[in-house]
CSV table of C-alpha atoms and ligand atoms in Angstrom, one decimal:
chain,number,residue,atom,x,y,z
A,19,UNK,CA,6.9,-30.5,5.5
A,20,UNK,CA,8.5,-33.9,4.3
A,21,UNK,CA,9.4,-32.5,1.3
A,22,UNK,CA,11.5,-29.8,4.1
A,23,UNK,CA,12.5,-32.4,6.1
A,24,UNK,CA,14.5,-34.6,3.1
A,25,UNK,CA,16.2,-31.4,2.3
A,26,UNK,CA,17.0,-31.2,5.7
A,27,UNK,CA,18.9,-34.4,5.8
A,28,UNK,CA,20.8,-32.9,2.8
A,29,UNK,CA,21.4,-29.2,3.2
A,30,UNK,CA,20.0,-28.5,6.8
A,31,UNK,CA,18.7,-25.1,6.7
A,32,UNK,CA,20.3,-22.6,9.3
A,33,UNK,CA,18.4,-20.3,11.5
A,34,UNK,CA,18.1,-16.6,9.8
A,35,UNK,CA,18.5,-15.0,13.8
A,36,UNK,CA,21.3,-17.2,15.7
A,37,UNK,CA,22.4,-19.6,12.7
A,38,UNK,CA,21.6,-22.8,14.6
A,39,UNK,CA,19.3,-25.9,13.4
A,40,UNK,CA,16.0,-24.9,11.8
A,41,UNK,CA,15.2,-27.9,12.8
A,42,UNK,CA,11.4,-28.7,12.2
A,43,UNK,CA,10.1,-25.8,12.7
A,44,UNK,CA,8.8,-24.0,8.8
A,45,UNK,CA,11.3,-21.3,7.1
A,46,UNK,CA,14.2,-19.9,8.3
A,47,UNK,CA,13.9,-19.3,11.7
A,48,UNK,CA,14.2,-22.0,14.5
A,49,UNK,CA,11.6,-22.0,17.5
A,50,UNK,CA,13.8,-20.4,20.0
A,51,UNK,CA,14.0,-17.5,18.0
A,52,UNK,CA,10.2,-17.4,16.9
A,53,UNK,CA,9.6,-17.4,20.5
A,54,UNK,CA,11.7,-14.4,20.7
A,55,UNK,CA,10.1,-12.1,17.9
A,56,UNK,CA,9.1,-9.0,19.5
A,57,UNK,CA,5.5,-8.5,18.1
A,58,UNK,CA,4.3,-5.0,17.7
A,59,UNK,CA,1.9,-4.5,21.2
A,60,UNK,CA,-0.6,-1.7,21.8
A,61,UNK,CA,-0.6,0.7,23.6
A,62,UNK,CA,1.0,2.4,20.3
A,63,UNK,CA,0.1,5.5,18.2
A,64,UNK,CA,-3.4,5.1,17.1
A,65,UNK,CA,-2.3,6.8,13.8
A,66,UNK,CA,1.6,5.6,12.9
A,67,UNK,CA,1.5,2.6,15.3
A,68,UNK,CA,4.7,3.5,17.2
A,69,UNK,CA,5.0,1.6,20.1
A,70,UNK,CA,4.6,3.9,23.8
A,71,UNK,CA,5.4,3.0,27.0
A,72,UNK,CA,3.1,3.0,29.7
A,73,UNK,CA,-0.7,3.7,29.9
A,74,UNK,CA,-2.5,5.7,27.1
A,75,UNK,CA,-6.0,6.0,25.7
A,76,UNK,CA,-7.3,4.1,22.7
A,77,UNK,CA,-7.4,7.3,21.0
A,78,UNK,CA,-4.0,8.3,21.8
A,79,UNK,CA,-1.7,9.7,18.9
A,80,UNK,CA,2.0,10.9,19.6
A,81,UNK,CA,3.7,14.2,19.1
A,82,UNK,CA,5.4,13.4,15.5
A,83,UNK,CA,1.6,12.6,14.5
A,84,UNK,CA,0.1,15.5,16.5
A,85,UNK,CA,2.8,18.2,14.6
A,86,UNK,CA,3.4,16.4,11.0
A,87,UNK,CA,0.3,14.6,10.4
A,88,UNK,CA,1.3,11.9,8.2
A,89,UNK,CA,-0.4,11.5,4.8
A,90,UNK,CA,-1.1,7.7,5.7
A,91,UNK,CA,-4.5,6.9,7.0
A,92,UNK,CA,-2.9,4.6,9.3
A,93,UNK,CA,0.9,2.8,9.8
A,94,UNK,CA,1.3,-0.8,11.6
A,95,UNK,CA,4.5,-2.8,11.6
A,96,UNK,CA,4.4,-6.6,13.1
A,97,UNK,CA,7.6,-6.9,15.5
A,98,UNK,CA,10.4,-4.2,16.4
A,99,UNK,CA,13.6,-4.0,14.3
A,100,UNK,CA,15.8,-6.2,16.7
A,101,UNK,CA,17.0,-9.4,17.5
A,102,UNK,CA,16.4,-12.1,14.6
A,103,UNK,CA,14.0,-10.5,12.7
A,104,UNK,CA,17.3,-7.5,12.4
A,105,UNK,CA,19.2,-9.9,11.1
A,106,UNK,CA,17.0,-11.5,8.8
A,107,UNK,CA,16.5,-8.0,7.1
A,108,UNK,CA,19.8,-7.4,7.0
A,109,UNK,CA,20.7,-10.4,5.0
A,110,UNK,CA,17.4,-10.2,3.1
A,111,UNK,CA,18.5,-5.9,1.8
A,112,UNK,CA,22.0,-5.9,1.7
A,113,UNK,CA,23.2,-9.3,1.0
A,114,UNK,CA,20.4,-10.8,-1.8
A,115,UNK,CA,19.0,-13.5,0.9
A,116,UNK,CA,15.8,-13.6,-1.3
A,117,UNK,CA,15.1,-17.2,0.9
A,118,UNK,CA,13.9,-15.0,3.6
A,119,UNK,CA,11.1,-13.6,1.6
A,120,UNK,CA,8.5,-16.0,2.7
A,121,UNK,CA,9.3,-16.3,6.0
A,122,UNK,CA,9.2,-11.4,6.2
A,123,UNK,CA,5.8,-12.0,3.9
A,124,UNK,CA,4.4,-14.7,6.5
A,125,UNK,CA,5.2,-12.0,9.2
A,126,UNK,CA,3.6,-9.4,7.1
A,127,UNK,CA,0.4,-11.5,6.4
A,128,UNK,CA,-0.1,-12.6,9.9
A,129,UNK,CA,0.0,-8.7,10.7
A,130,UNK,CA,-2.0,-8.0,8.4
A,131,UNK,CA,-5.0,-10.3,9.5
A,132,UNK,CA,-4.9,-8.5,13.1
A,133,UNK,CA,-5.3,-5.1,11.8
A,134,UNK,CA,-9.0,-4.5,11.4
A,135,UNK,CA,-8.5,-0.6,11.0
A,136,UNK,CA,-6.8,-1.3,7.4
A,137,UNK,CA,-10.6,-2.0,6.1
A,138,UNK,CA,-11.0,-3.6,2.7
A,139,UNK,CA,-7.8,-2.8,0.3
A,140,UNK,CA,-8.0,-3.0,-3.2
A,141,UNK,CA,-4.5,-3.2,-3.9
A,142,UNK,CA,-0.8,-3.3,-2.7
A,143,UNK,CA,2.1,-1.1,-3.9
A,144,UNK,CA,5.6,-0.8,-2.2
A,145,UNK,CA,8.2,1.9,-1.6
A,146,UNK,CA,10.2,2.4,-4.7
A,147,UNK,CA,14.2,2.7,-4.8
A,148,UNK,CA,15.4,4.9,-7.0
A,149,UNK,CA,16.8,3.4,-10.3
A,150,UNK,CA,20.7,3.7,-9.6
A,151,UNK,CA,20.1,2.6,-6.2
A,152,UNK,CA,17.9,-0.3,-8.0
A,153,UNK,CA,20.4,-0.8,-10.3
A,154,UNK,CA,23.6,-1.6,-7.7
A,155,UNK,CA,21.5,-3.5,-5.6
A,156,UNK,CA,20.1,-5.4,-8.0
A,157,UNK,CA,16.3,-5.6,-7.0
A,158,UNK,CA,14.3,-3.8,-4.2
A,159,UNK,CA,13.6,-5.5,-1.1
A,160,UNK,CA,10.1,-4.1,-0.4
A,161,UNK,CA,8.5,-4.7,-4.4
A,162,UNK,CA,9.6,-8.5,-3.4
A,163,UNK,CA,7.6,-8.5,-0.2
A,164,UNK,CA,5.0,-5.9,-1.3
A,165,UNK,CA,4.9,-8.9,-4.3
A,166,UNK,CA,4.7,-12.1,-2.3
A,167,UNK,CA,2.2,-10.3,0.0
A,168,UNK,CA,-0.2,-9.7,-3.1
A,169,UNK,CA,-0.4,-12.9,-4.3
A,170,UNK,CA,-1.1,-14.3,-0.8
A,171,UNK,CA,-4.0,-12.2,-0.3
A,172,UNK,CA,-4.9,-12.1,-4.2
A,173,UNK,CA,-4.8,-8.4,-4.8
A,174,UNK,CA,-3.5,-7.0,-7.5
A,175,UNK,CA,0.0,-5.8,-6.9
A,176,UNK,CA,1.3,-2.5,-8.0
A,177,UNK,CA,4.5,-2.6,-9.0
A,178,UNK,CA,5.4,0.5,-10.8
A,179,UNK,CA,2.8,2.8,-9.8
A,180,UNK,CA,5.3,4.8,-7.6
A,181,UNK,CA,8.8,5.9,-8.9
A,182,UNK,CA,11.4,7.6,-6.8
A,183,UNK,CA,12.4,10.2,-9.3
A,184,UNK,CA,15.3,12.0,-6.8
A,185,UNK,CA,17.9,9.5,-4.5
A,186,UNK,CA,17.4,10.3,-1.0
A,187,UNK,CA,20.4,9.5,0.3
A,188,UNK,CA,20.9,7.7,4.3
A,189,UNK,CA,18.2,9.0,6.7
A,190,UNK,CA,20.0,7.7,9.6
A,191,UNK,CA,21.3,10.9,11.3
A,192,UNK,CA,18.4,13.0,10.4
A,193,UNK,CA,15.8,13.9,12.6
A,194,UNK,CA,12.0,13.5,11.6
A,195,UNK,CA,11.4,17.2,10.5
A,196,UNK,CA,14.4,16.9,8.9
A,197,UNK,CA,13.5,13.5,7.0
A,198,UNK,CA,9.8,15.2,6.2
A,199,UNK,CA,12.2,18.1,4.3
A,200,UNK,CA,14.4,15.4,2.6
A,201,UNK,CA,11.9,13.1,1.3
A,202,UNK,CA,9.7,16.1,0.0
A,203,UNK,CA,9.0,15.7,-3.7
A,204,UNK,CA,10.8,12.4,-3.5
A,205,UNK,CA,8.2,10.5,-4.9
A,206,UNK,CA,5.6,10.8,-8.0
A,207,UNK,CA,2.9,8.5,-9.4
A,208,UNK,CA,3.5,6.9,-13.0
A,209,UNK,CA,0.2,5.5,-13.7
A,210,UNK,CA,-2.5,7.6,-11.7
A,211,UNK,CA,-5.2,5.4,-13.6
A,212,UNK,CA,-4.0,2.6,-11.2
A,213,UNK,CA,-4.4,4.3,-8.1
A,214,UNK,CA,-7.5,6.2,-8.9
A,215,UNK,CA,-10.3,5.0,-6.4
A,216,UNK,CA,-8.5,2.6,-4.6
A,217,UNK,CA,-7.6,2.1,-1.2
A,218,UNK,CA,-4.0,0.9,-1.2
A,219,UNK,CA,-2.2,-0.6,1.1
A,220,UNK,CA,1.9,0.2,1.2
A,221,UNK,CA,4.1,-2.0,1.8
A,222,UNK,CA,8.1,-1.6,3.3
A,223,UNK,CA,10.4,-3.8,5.2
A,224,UNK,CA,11.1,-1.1,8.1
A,225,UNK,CA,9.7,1.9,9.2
A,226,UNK,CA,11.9,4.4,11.1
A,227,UNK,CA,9.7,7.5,11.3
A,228,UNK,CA,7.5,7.4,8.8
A,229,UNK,CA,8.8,10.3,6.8
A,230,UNK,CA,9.0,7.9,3.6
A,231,UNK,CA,5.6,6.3,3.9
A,232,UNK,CA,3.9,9.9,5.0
A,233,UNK,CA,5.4,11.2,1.3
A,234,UNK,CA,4.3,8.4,-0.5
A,235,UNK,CA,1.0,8.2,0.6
A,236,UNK,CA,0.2,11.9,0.4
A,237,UNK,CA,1.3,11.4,-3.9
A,238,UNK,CA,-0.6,8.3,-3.7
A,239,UNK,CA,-3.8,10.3,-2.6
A,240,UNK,CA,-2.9,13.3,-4.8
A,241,UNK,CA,-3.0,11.0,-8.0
A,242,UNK,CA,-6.5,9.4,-6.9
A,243,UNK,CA,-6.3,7.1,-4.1
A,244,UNK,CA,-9.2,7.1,-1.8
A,245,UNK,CA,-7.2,5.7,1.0
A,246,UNK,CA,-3.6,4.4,2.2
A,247,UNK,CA,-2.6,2.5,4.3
A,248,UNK,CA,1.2,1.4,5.5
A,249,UNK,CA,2.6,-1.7,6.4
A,250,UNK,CA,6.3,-2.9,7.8
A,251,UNK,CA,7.6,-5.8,8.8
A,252,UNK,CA,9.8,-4.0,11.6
A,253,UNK,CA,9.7,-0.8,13.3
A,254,UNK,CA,12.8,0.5,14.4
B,16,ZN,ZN1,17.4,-19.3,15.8
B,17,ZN,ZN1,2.1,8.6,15.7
């Protein structure tokens, strides 16, 4: 914290969400908008973890679940893909703001901890990018969390056990049957010996439908895995 605070004097850090004073609060993001995050509350899917409205049972599962089934065993995501934590993943994917790693990671970690369903995981992979899509961008967002995230909890981190061997183009105008077609064969294990017996835990910044996580468990569990798990940082 001094350490933060002498850097302050010098180059005072910004807030990631409304680009005011950090201030001396930790990271990127100033009180006002950690105040704001909107955490991922129940009542939510009991399988993906989408967020419903209203009252449901504990046991309750939602109609994409109920038709698709999802490969996952289950899906979380710790806040909804607005507000600050938009921005910060925004910045953080599209324009190289690798700071903001530790401060999605803490997120994820914190998450993590309340999500007793996960069980014991023996290791953490991430959705991969394909490697032109790799290759403009210049790394993938989700091995860097899926990465940081590893070390924390000291698991061993997968980081090429899943390749992306067809691009996928935007999935922003599809609907989910329609991103379940277009993901279908996606995805392939490289090194099945790594997966084989584990319970793995999947890591991406946002989840939209599922569609991606859903294919990449269900190769995950065909090369071996015992189970899988997803995790994101935001929902949208
Ligand atoms: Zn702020
Ligand atoms: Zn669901």
């Amino acid at each position: 914290m001094k350490w933060n605070a002498l850097l302050d004097l010098v180059f005072p850090r910004a807030c990631a969400g409304c680009g005011g004073r950090v201030g001396d609060a930790a990271g990127h993001l100033c009180w006002d908008c950690q105040a704001q995050l909107p955490f991922v509350r129940q009542p939510y899917c009991l399988h993906c973890g989408d967020p419903v409205e209203g009252r449901v049972d504990e046991s309750f599962t939602c109609h994409w679940c109920d038709e698709l089934q999802p490969a996952f065993d289950y899906a979380r995501s710790v806040v909804r893909y607005r507000g600050p934590v938009q921005r910060m993943i925004q910045d953080f994917k599209y324009h190289a703001a690798h700071w903001l790693a530790p401060d999605l990671m803490r997120l994820l970690h914190a998450g993590l901890q309340t999500m007793p369903e996960f069980g014991s995981l023996d290791a953490i992979a991430c959705v991969p990018l394909h490697r032109v899509r790799q290759r403009t961008r210049g790394y993938n967002q989700a091995a860097l969390l899926a990465h940081s995230l590893a070390r924390e909890v000291q698991k061993p981190f997968l980081r090429r056990a899943l390749m992306r061997h067809r691009p996928t183009g935007t999935q922003t105008h599809l609907t989910a049957r329609e991103r379940v077609a277009n993901v279908h064969g996606a995805f392939a294990v490289r090194r099945p010996e790594v997966v084989q017996g584990r319970a793995v835990l999947l890591v991406d910044d946002v989840m939209t439908t599922g569609a991606t996580l859903s294919e990449c468990a269900r190769v995950l569990k065909a090369a071996g895995a015992t189970r899988v798990c997803a995790l994101t940082v935001a929902r949208g």
